[in-house]
């Protein structure tokens, strides 16, 4: 979406779509200037965010409750629709960037520490479960 509230391109992504091709299309629309592209997203992690950040695109996240409030600007119906949500996110990023927070990915060490912490919690739960079975 441009500053004039004009949609340049719309694409529905499914799990089987090669996402890199979509990024190439977006960068072509931005004349190769990835820093001029802003992407609003609800979930601030995962392979989509990783790919966007790696391409140099600015990624911004929004709380789902905030998205719900921004959605009220466009429709009074509470129905959640992916196409409408994409339009709401793009419009809100254009007009209310202060409500979004920039996504920054953790270093590899932090990601590994988080994974080890999850694994520890899982093993601790298994230990408790097995101990209770012995009684």
PDB file of C-alpha atoms in Angstrom:
ATOM      1  CA  UNK A   1       0.000   0.000   0.000  1.00  0.00           C
ATOM      2  CA  UNK A   2       1.375   3.385  -0.939  1.00  0.00           C
ATOM      3  CA  UNK A   3       1.103   6.598   1.055  1.00  0.00           C
ATOM      4  CA  UNK A   4      -1.968   7.536  -0.999  1.00  0.00           C
ATOM      5  CA  UNK A   5      -3.828   4.471   0.346  1.00  0.00           C
ATOM      6  CA  UNK A   6      -3.424   2.766  -3.030  1.00  0.00           C
ATOM      7  CA  UNK A   7      -2.849  -0.991  -3.078  1.00  0.00           C
ATOM      8  CA  UNK A   8       0.000  -1.863  -5.440  1.00  0.00           C
ATOM      9  CA  UNK A   9      -0.254  -5.622  -5.164  1.00  0.00           C
ATOM     10  CA  UNK A  10      -2.300  -8.160  -3.239  1.00  0.00           C
ATOM     11  CA  UNK A  11      -1.450 -11.817  -2.884  1.00  0.00           C
ATOM     12  CA  UNK A  12      -2.927 -14.577  -0.739  1.00  0.00           C
ATOM     13  CA  UNK A  13      -0.124 -16.783   0.538  1.00  0.00           C
ATOM     14  CA  UNK A  14      -0.633 -20.435   1.268  1.00  0.00           C
ATOM     15  CA  UNK A  15       1.796 -22.822   2.877  1.00  0.00           C
ATOM     16  CA  UNK A  16       2.891 -24.222  -0.480  1.00  0.00           C
ATOM     17  CA  UNK A  17       3.807 -20.852  -2.049  1.00  0.00           C
ATOM     18  CA  UNK A  18       7.510 -20.160  -2.486  1.00  0.00           C
ATOM     19  CA  UNK A  19       7.764 -17.048  -0.332  1.00  0.00           C
ATOM     20  CA  UNK A  20      11.059 -15.846  -1.817  1.00  0.00           C
ATOM     21  CA  UNK A  21       9.293 -15.172  -5.124  1.00  0.00           C
ATOM     22  CA  UNK A  22       6.813 -12.918  -3.364  1.00  0.00           C
ATOM     23  CA  UNK A  23       9.643 -10.972  -1.736  1.00  0.00           C
ATOM     24  CA  UNK A  24      11.307 -10.529  -5.131  1.00  0.00           C
ATOM     25  CA  UNK A  25       8.036  -9.120  -6.490  1.00  0.00           C
ATOM     26  CA  UNK A  26       7.714  -6.694  -3.568  1.00  0.00           C
ATOM     27  CA  UNK A  27      11.314  -5.543  -3.954  1.00  0.00           C
ATOM     28  CA  UNK A  28      10.720  -5.002  -7.677  1.00  0.00           C
ATOM     29  CA  UNK A  29       7.751  -2.749  -6.836  1.00  0.00           C
ATOM     30  CA  UNK A  30      10.026  -0.852  -4.424  1.00  0.00           C
ATOM     31  CA  UNK A  31      12.697  -0.455  -7.120  1.00  0.00           C
ATOM     32  CA  UNK A  32      15.037  -2.743  -5.176  1.00  0.00           C
ATOM     33  CA  UNK A  33      15.035  -0.536  -2.063  1.00  0.00           C
ATOM     34  CA  UNK A  34      14.131  -3.017   0.692  1.00  0.00           C
ATOM     35  CA  UNK A  35      14.486  -0.361   3.400  1.00  0.00           C
ATOM     36  CA  UNK A  36      11.552   1.546   1.904  1.00  0.00           C
ATOM     37  CA  UNK A  37       9.223  -1.432   2.393  1.00  0.00           C
ATOM     38  CA  UNK A  38       7.358  -1.893   5.655  1.00  0.00           C
ATOM     39  CA  UNK A  39       5.484  -5.079   6.495  1.00  0.00           C
ATOM     40  CA  UNK A  40       2.917  -5.273   9.271  1.00  0.00           C
ATOM     41  CA  UNK A  41       2.400  -8.693  10.806  1.00  0.00           C
ATOM     42  CA  UNK A  42       0.529 -10.173  13.733  1.00  0.00           C
ATOM     43  CA  UNK A  43       3.009 -12.923  14.667  1.00  0.00           C
ATOM     44  CA  UNK A  44       6.538 -11.536  15.166  1.00  0.00           C
ATOM     45  CA  UNK A  45       8.464 -14.778  14.622  1.00  0.00           C
ATOM     46  CA  UNK A  46       8.772 -17.693  12.257  1.00  0.00           C
ATOM     47  CA  UNK A  47      10.133 -18.361   8.780  1.00  0.00           C
ATOM     48  CA  UNK A  48       8.137 -15.575   7.098  1.00  0.00           C
ATOM     49  CA  UNK A  49       9.552 -12.944   9.453  1.00  0.00           C
ATOM     50  CA  UNK A  50      13.040 -14.449   9.146  1.00  0.00           C
ATOM     51  CA  UNK A  51      12.889 -14.293   5.345  1.00  0.00           C
ATOM     52  CA  UNK A  52      11.619 -10.699   5.353  1.00  0.00           C
ATOM     53  CA  UNK A  53      14.287  -9.504   7.796  1.00  0.00           C
ATOM     54  CA  UNK A  54      17.006 -11.333   5.852  1.00  0.00           C
ATOM     55  CA  UNK A  55      15.855  -9.493   2.705  1.00  0.00           C
ATOM     56  CA  UNK A  56      16.257  -6.150   4.498  1.00  0.00           C
ATOM     57  CA  UNK A  57      12.543  -5.390   4.800  1.00  0.00           C
ATOM     58  CA  UNK A  58      11.357  -3.480   7.873  1.00  0.00           C
ATOM     59  CA  UNK A  59       8.932  -5.711   9.777  1.00  0.00           C
ATOM     60  CA  UNK A  60       6.506  -4.335  12.354  1.00  0.00           C
ATOM     61  CA  UNK A  61       4.304  -6.327  14.719  1.00  0.00           C
ATOM     62  CA  UNK A  62       0.938  -5.525  16.226  1.00  0.00           C
ATOM     63  CA  UNK A  63      -0.886  -7.054  19.157  1.00  0.00           C
ATOM     64  CA  UNK A  64      -3.953  -9.074  18.011  1.00  0.00           C
ATOM     65  CA  UNK A  65      -6.198  -6.988  20.281  1.00  0.00           C
ATOM     66  CA  UNK A  66      -4.898  -3.801  18.646  1.00  0.00           C
ATOM     67  CA  UNK A  67      -5.605  -5.312  15.236  1.00  0.00           C
ATOM     68  CA  UNK A  68      -9.146  -5.987  16.411  1.00  0.00           C
ATOM     69  CA  UNK A  69      -9.538  -2.298  17.300  1.00  0.00           C
ATOM     70  CA  UNK A  70      -8.078  -1.148  13.978  1.00  0.00           C
ATOM     71  CA  UNK A  71     -10.466  -3.555  12.221  1.00  0.00           C
ATOM     72  CA  UNK A  72     -13.383  -1.582  13.713  1.00  0.00           C
ATOM     73  CA  UNK A  73     -12.376   1.370  11.511  1.00  0.00           C
ATOM     74  CA  UNK A  74     -13.352  -0.551   8.395  1.00  0.00           C
ATOM     75  CA  UNK A  75     -16.281  -2.694   9.474  1.00  0.00           C
ATOM     76  CA  UNK A  76     -18.580  -3.022  12.444  1.00  0.00           C
ATOM     77  CA  UNK A  77     -18.940  -6.753  11.920  1.00  0.00           C
ATOM     78  CA  UNK A  78     -16.580  -8.674  14.169  1.00  0.00           C
ATOM     79  CA  UNK A  79     -15.843 -11.248  11.481  1.00  0.00           C
ATOM     80  CA  UNK A  80     -12.168 -11.997  10.963  1.00  0.00           C
ATOM     81  CA  UNK A  81     -11.165 -12.119   7.324  1.00  0.00           C
ATOM     82  CA  UNK A  82      -7.561 -12.553   6.112  1.00  0.00           C
ATOM     83  CA  UNK A  83      -7.883 -10.162   3.166  1.00  0.00           C
ATOM     84  CA  UNK A  84      -9.520  -7.495   5.312  1.00  0.00           C
ATOM     85  CA  UNK A  85      -6.928  -7.973   8.049  1.00  0.00           C
ATOM     86  CA  UNK A  86      -4.130  -7.510   5.501  1.00  0.00           C
ATOM     87  CA  UNK A  87      -5.719  -4.256   4.352  1.00  0.00           C
ATOM     88  CA  UNK A  88      -6.265  -3.128   7.958  1.00  0.00           C
ATOM     89  CA  UNK A  89      -2.643  -3.906   8.888  1.00  0.00           C
ATOM     90  CA  UNK A  90      -1.273  -2.074   5.839  1.00  0.00           C
ATOM     91  CA  UNK A  91      -3.484   0.953   6.405  1.00  0.00           C
ATOM     92  CA  UNK A  92      -2.728   1.082  10.129  1.00  0.00           C
ATOM     93  CA  UNK A  93       1.012   0.810   9.486  1.00  0.00           C
ATOM     94  CA  UNK A  94       0.732   3.712   7.063  1.00  0.00           C
ATOM     95  CA  UNK A  95      -1.282   5.966   9.402  1.00  0.00           C
ATOM     96  CA  UNK A  96      -0.438   4.753  12.922  1.00  0.00           C
ATOM     97  CA  UNK A  97       3.130   3.456  12.812  1.00  0.00           C
ATOM     98  CA  UNK A  98       3.579   4.511  16.450  1.00  0.00           C
ATOM     99  CA  UNK A  99       1.198   1.693  17.503  1.00  0.00           C
ATOM    100  CA  UNK A 100       3.492  -0.950  15.988  1.00  0.00           C
ATOM    101  CA  UNK A 101       6.799  -2.182  17.348  1.00  0.00           C
ATOM    102  CA  UNK A 102       9.715  -3.059  15.095  1.00  0.00           C
ATOM    103  CA  UNK A 103      10.608  -6.733  14.988  1.00  0.00           C
ATOM    104  CA  UNK A 104      14.202  -7.632  15.692  1.00  0.00           C
ATOM    105  CA  UNK A 105      15.285 -11.238  15.556  1.00  0.00           C
ATOM    106  CA  UNK A 106      17.214 -12.820  18.371  1.00  0.00           C
ATOM    107  CA  UNK A 107      20.784 -13.903  17.899  1.00  0.00           C
ATOM    108  CA  UNK A 108      21.520 -17.574  17.308  1.00  0.00           C
ATOM    109  CA  UNK A 109      22.692 -17.899  20.922  1.00  0.00           C
ATOM    110  CA  UNK A 110      19.377 -16.591  22.277  1.00  0.00           C
ATOM    111  CA  UNK A 111      17.408 -18.886  19.999  1.00  0.00           C
ATOM    112  CA  UNK A 112      19.452 -21.865  21.180  1.00  0.00           C
ATOM    113  CA  UNK A 113      19.016 -20.847  24.831  1.00  0.00           C
ATOM    114  CA  UNK A 114      15.247 -20.571  24.337  1.00  0.00           C
ATOM    115  CA  UNK A 115      15.171 -24.032  22.728  1.00  0.00           C
ATOM    116  CA  UNK A 116      17.230 -25.540  25.554  1.00  0.00           C
ATOM    117  CA  UNK A 117      14.921 -23.921  28.098  1.00  0.00           C
ATOM    118  CA  UNK A 118      11.860 -25.453  26.392  1.00  0.00           C
ATOM    119  CA  UNK A 119      13.571 -28.826  26.321  1.00  0.00           C
ATOM    120  CA  UNK A 120      14.414 -28.547  30.035  1.00  0.00           C
ATOM    121  CA  UNK A 121      10.789 -27.732  30.913  1.00  0.00           C
ATOM    122  CA  UNK A 122       9.590 -30.679  28.840  1.00  0.00           C
ATOM    123  CA  UNK A 123      12.031 -33.070  30.537  1.00  0.00           C
ATOM    124  CA  UNK A 124      11.091 -31.736  33.956  1.00  0.00           C
ATOM    125  CA  UNK A 125       7.427 -32.423  33.196  1.00  0.00           C
ATOM    126  CA  UNK A 126       8.293 -35.944  32.009  1.00  0.00           C
ATOM    127  CA  UNK A 127      10.285 -36.552  35.196  1.00  0.00           C
ATOM    128  CA  UNK A 128       7.364 -35.447  37.383  1.00  0.00           C
ATOM    129  CA  UNK A 129       4.911 -37.573  35.403  1.00  0.00           C
ATOM    130  CA  UNK A 130       7.116 -40.683  35.645  1.00  0.00           C
ATOM    131  CA  UNK A 131       7.796 -40.108  39.349  1.00  0.00           C
ATOM    132  CA  UNK A 132       4.065 -39.938  40.007  1.00  0.00           C
ATOM    133  CA  UNK A 133       3.572 -43.228  38.143  1.00  0.00           C
ATOM    134  CA  UNK A 134       6.019 -44.962  40.487  1.00  0.00           C
ATOM    135  CA  UNK A 135       3.909 -44.141  43.537  1.00  0.00           C
TER     136      UNK A 135
END
